[in-house]
């Protein structure tokens, strides 16, 4: 279940706050909980730590789209594609 997964990921982040993959994973949990702003914050943090973690651009684009911010969604999709991502 997502709340218990989030607790586990919170603990992982507490133990290693510089692991971008934990922020990405928690962002995915927030996406499943439809907590778009929290997902965006975690994807952004993951990208601050590891700017080439392209999956975060794609996921963040979806969250921006859910919030109706088409400009930011488009920017992230473009960045994802420029970095070698493929359209789905």
Tab-separated table of N, CA and C in Angstrom:
chain	number	residue	atom	x	y	z
A	1	UNK	N	0.842	-1.186	0.000
A	1	UNK	CA	0.000	0.000	0.000
A	1	UNK	C	0.884	1.245	0.000
A	2	UNK	N	0.387	2.311	-0.605
A	2	UNK	CA	1.208	3.500	-0.826
A	2	UNK	C	1.619	4.221	0.461
A	3	UNK	N	0.746	4.359	1.450
A	3	UNK	CA	1.196	5.027	2.680
A	3	UNK	C	2.364	4.315	3.369
A	4	UNK	N	2.345	2.988	3.406
A	4	UNK	CA	3.470	2.289	4.041
A	4	UNK	C	4.716	2.365	3.167
A	5	UNK	N	4.533	2.346	1.857
A	5	UNK	CA	5.682	2.514	0.955
A	5	UNK	C	6.311	3.884	1.173
A	6	UNK	N	5.461	4.899	1.326
A	6	UNK	CA	5.979	6.244	1.555
A	6	UNK	C	6.778	6.309	2.852
A	7	UNK	N	6.294	5.657	3.905
A	7	UNK	CA	7.036	5.645	5.174
A	7	UNK	C	8.420	5.022	4.988
A	8	UNK	N	8.485	3.929	4.231
A	8	UNK	CA	9.771	3.277	3.979
A	8	UNK	C	10.703	4.189	3.195
A	9	UNK	N	10.160	4.876	2.208
A	9	UNK	CA	10.989	5.772	1.388
A	9	UNK	C	11.424	6.988	2.200
A	10	UNK	N	10.530	7.490	3.052
A	10	UNK	CA	10.910	8.595	3.939
A	10	UNK	C	12.117	8.201	4.786
A	11	UNK	N	12.114	6.979	5.286
A	11	UNK	CA	13.228	6.488	6.113
A	11	UNK	C	14.507	6.405	5.268
A	12	UNK	N	14.384	5.911	4.033
A	12	UNK	CA	15.547	5.824	3.146
A	12	UNK	C	16.127	7.215	2.880
A	13	UNK	N	15.260	8.197	2.678
A	13	UNK	CA	15.719	9.571	2.439
A	13	UNK	C	16.384	10.131	3.694
A	14	UNK	N	15.827	9.799	4.854
A	14	UNK	CA	16.431	10.241	6.110
A	14	UNK	C	17.844	9.673	6.259
A	15	UNK	N	18.026	8.428	5.861
A	15	UNK	CA	19.333	7.775	5.971
A	15	UNK	C	20.321	8.277	4.922
A	16	UNK	N	19.807	8.591	3.731
A	16	UNK	CA	20.675	9.088	2.647
A	16	UNK	C	19.939	10.160	1.857
A	17	UNK	N	20.002	11.400	2.342
A	17	UNK	CA	19.260	12.478	1.686
A	17	UNK	C	19.825	12.892	0.327
A	18	UNK	N	20.912	12.274	-0.094
A	18	UNK	CA	21.491	12.600	-1.397
A	18	UNK	C	21.261	11.513	-2.430
A	19	UNK	N	20.325	10.619	-2.179
A	19	UNK	CA	19.994	9.554	-3.124
A	19	UNK	C	18.831	10.007	-4.012
A	20	UNK	N	19.119	10.361	-5.265
A	20	UNK	CA	18.051	10.862	-6.127
A	20	UNK	C	16.981	9.816	-6.429
A	21	UNK	N	17.358	8.549	-6.393
A	21	UNK	CA	16.405	7.488	-6.722
A	21	UNK	C	15.313	7.366	-5.658
A	22	UNK	N	15.650	7.659	-4.415
A	22	UNK	CA	14.625	7.647	-3.367
A	22	UNK	C	13.615	8.764	-3.583
A	23	UNK	N	14.097	9.936	-3.968
A	23	UNK	CA	13.168	11.038	-4.259
A	23	UNK	C	12.297	10.704	-5.472
A	24	UNK	N	12.881	10.090	-6.476
A	24	UNK	CA	12.110	9.687	-7.645
A	24	UNK	C	11.023	8.686	-7.244
A	25	UNK	N	11.400	7.714	-6.432
A	25	UNK	CA	10.434	6.700	-6.004
A	25	UNK	C	9.319	7.315	-5.176
A	26	UNK	N	9.671	8.217	-4.256
A	26	UNK	CA	8.628	8.866	-3.463
A	26	UNK	C	7.747	9.739	-4.350
A	27	UNK	N	8.358	10.374	-5.349
A	27	UNK	CA	7.555	11.129	-6.314
A	27	UNK	C	6.540	10.233	-7.003
A	28	UNK	N	6.952	9.019	-7.333
A	28	UNK	CA	6.026	8.070	-7.963
A	28	UNK	C	4.888	7.695	-7.017
A	29	UNK	N	5.205	7.540	-5.731
A	29	UNK	CA	4.154	7.268	-4.749
A	29	UNK	C	3.174	8.433	-4.703
A	30	UNK	N	3.710	9.656	-4.648
A	30	UNK	CA	2.828	10.827	-4.637
A	30	UNK	C	1.967	10.892	-5.896
A	31	UNK	N	2.526	10.509	-7.026
A	31	UNK	CA	1.729	10.490	-8.261
A	31	UNK	C	0.541	9.541	-8.114
A	32	UNK	N	0.794	8.367	-7.565
A	32	UNK	CA	-0.282	7.399	-7.376
A	32	UNK	C	-1.322	7.876	-6.371
A	33	UNK	N	-0.906	8.723	-5.455
A	33	UNK	CA	-1.822	9.315	-4.483
A	33	UNK	C	-2.455	10.607	-5.013
A	34	UNK	N	-2.096	10.962	-6.226
A	34	UNK	CA	-2.604	12.175	-6.889
A	34	UNK	C	-2.222	13.460	-6.137
A	35	UNK	N	-1.056	13.425	-5.513
A	35	UNK	CA	-0.528	14.591	-4.805
A	35	UNK	C	0.541	15.228	-5.702
A	36	UNK	N	0.051	15.940	-6.707
A	36	UNK	CA	0.896	16.431	-7.802
A	36	UNK	C	2.006	17.357	-7.323
A	37	UNK	N	1.689	18.297	-6.452
A	37	UNK	CA	2.699	19.267	-6.016
A	37	UNK	C	3.820	18.592	-5.239
A	38	UNK	N	3.478	17.615	-4.408
A	38	UNK	CA	4.515	16.890	-3.666
A	38	UNK	C	5.364	16.045	-4.612
A	39	UNK	N	4.726	15.472	-5.627
A	39	UNK	CA	5.476	14.699	-6.625
A	39	UNK	C	6.462	15.608	-7.355
A	40	UNK	N	6.000	16.776	-7.765
A	40	UNK	CA	6.868	17.727	-8.460
A	40	UNK	C	8.059	18.107	-7.580
A	41	UNK	N	7.805	18.350	-6.309
A	41	UNK	CA	8.890	18.729	-5.395
A	41	UNK	C	9.939	17.619	-5.308
A	42	UNK	N	9.487	16.365	-5.246
A	42	UNK	CA	10.454	15.269	-5.156
A	42	UNK	C	11.197	15.044	-6.463
A	43	UNK	N	10.517	15.140	-7.587
A	43	UNK	CA	11.215	14.998	-8.874
A	43	UNK	C	12.230	16.124	-9.047
A	44	UNK	N	11.859	17.317	-8.623
A	44	UNK	CA	12.769	18.459	-8.716
A	44	UNK	C	14.004	18.231	-7.842
A	45	UNK	N	13.797	17.723	-6.627
A	45	UNK	CA	14.927	17.433	-5.732
A	45	UNK	C	15.827	16.364	-6.341
A	46	UNK	N	15.233	15.324	-6.910
A	46	UNK	CA	16.029	14.270	-7.558
A	46	UNK	C	16.875	14.858	-8.683
A	47	UNK	N	16.287	15.773	-9.452
A	47	UNK	CA	17.017	16.389	-10.564
A	47	UNK	C	18.108	17.346	-10.078
A	48	UNK	N	17.908	17.965	-8.933
A	48	UNK	CA	18.966	18.807	-8.365
A	48	UNK	C	20.179	17.960	-8.017
A	49	UNK	N	19.934	16.758	-7.525
A	49	UNK	CA	21.016	15.863	-7.132
A	49	UNK	C	21.643	15.194	-8.355
A	50	UNK	N	20.791	14.785	-9.292
A	50	UNK	CA	21.248	14.020	-10.471
A	50	UNK	C	20.514	14.570	-11.711
A	51	UNK	N	21.058	15.638	-12.320
A	51	UNK	CA	20.380	16.310	-13.432
A	51	UNK	C	20.121	15.441	-14.663
A	52	UNK	N	20.773	14.301	-14.762
A	52	UNK	CA	20.586	13.454	-15.938
A	52	UNK	C	19.614	12.294	-15.686
A	53	UNK	N	18.888	12.357	-14.599
A	53	UNK	CA	17.901	11.328	-14.274
A	53	UNK	C	16.627	11.637	-15.066
A	54	UNK	N	16.678	11.263	-16.357
A	54	UNK	CA	15.674	11.763	-17.298
A	54	UNK	C	14.250	11.308	-16.988
A	55	UNK	N	14.091	10.176	-16.326
A	55	UNK	CA	12.736	9.717	-16.025
A	55	UNK	C	11.991	10.728	-15.162
A	56	UNK	N	12.734	11.527	-14.374
A	56	UNK	CA	12.089	12.539	-13.539
A	56	UNK	C	11.467	13.647	-14.384
A	57	UNK	N	12.085	13.972	-15.525
A	57	UNK	CA	11.501	14.986	-16.407
A	57	UNK	C	10.162	14.505	-16.952
A	58	UNK	N	10.106	13.255	-17.361
A	58	UNK	CA	8.861	12.719	-17.906
A	58	UNK	C	7.768	12.678	-16.832
A	59	UNK	N	8.109	12.188	-15.671
A	59	UNK	CA	7.126	12.092	-14.589
A	59	UNK	C	6.671	13.469	-14.118
A	60	UNK	N	7.627	14.387	-14.008
A	60	UNK	CA	7.265	15.739	-13.573
A	60	UNK	C	6.371	16.412	-14.601
A	61	UNK	N	6.611	16.131	-15.880
A	61	UNK	CA	5.752	16.680	-16.929
A	61	UNK	C	4.306	16.230	-16.741
A	62	UNK	N	4.123	14.976	-16.401
A	62	UNK	CA	2.771	14.460	-16.179
A	62	UNK	C	2.120	15.172	-14.994
A	63	UNK	N	2.879	15.371	-13.923
A	63	UNK	CA	2.340	16.059	-12.747
A	63	UNK	C	1.972	17.501	-13.088
A	64	UNK	N	2.856	18.187	-13.824
A	64	UNK	CA	2.520	19.553	-14.251
A	64	UNK	C	1.263	19.563	-15.102
A	65	UNK	N	1.134	18.592	-15.981
A	65	UNK	CA	-0.052	18.503	-16.830
A	65	UNK	C	-1.314	18.328	-15.979
A	66	UNK	N	-1.225	17.496	-14.961
A	66	UNK	CA	-2.370	17.281	-14.067
A	66	UNK	C	-2.774	18.565	-13.357
A	67	UNK	N	-1.803	19.441	-13.099
A	67	UNK	CA	-2.086	20.724	-12.458
A	67	UNK	C	-2.509	21.797	-13.457
A	68	UNK	N	-2.488	21.449	-14.743
A	68	UNK	CA	-2.883	22.410	-15.773
A	68	UNK	C	-1.784	23.358	-16.195
A	69	UNK	N	-0.542	23.065	-15.830
A	69	UNK	CA	0.587	23.922	-16.207
A	69	UNK	C	1.234	23.354	-17.470
A	70	UNK	N	0.597	23.638	-18.602
A	70	UNK	CA	1.032	23.069	-19.873
A	70	UNK	C	2.412	23.556	-20.301
A	71	UNK	N	2.772	24.787	-19.944
A	71	UNK	CA	4.083	25.317	-20.332
A	71	UNK	C	5.204	24.529	-19.652
A	72	UNK	N	5.077	24.290	-18.359
A	72	UNK	CA	6.106	23.538	-17.651
A	72	UNK	C	6.106	22.073	-18.076
A	73	UNK	N	4.918	21.523	-18.335
A	73	UNK	CA	4.830	20.137	-18.804
A	73	UNK	C	5.546	19.999	-20.144
A	74	UNK	N	5.312	20.944	-21.040
A	74	UNK	CA	5.946	20.916	-22.352
A	74	UNK	C	7.462	21.062	-22.243
A	75	UNK	N	7.909	21.942	-21.359
A	75	UNK	CA	9.341	22.148	-21.161
A	75	UNK	C	10.005	20.866	-20.667
A	76	UNK	N	9.373	20.200	-19.711
A	76	UNK	CA	9.952	18.958	-19.191
A	76	UNK	C	9.923	17.849	-20.237
A	77	UNK	N	8.868	17.762	-21.025
A	77	UNK	CA	8.816	16.745	-22.084
A	77	UNK	C	9.924	16.989	-23.127
A	78	UNK	N	10.129	18.255	-23.456
A	78	UNK	CA	11.179	18.608	-24.411
A	78	UNK	C	12.552	18.214	-23.857
A	79	UNK	N	12.787	18.513	-22.587
A	79	UNK	CA	14.062	18.166	-21.954
A	79	UNK	C	14.244	16.643	-21.946
A	80	UNK	N	13.198	15.923	-21.629
A	80	UNK	CA	13.228	14.465	-21.629
A	80	UNK	C	13.646	13.929	-23.002
A	81	UNK	N	13.031	14.470	-24.053
A	81	UNK	CA	13.333	14.022	-25.418
A	81	UNK	C	14.756	14.403	-25.814
A	82	UNK	N	15.184	15.612	-25.460
A	82	UNK	CA	16.556	16.052	-25.793
A	82	UNK	C	17.604	15.172	-25.143
A	83	UNK	N	17.264	14.604	-23.997
A	83	UNK	CA	18.216	13.770	-23.268
A	83	UNK	C	18.153	12.299	-23.687
A	84	UNK	N	17.352	12.012	-24.696
A	84	UNK	CA	17.328	10.658	-25.223
A	84	UNK	C	16.114	9.851	-24.866
A	85	UNK	N	15.141	10.451	-24.190
A	85	UNK	CA	13.909	9.737	-23.885
A	85	UNK	C	13.094	9.513	-25.138
A	86	UNK	N	12.204	8.560	-25.081
A	86	UNK	CA	11.368	8.279	-26.240
A	86	UNK	C	9.916	8.552	-25.911
A	87	UNK	N	9.176	9.032	-26.890
A	87	UNK	CA	7.757	9.334	-26.718
A	87	UNK	C	6.996	8.055	-26.415
A	88	UNK	N	5.993	8.195	-25.582
A	88	UNK	CA	5.183	7.029	-25.236
A	88	UNK	C	3.777	7.163	-25.751
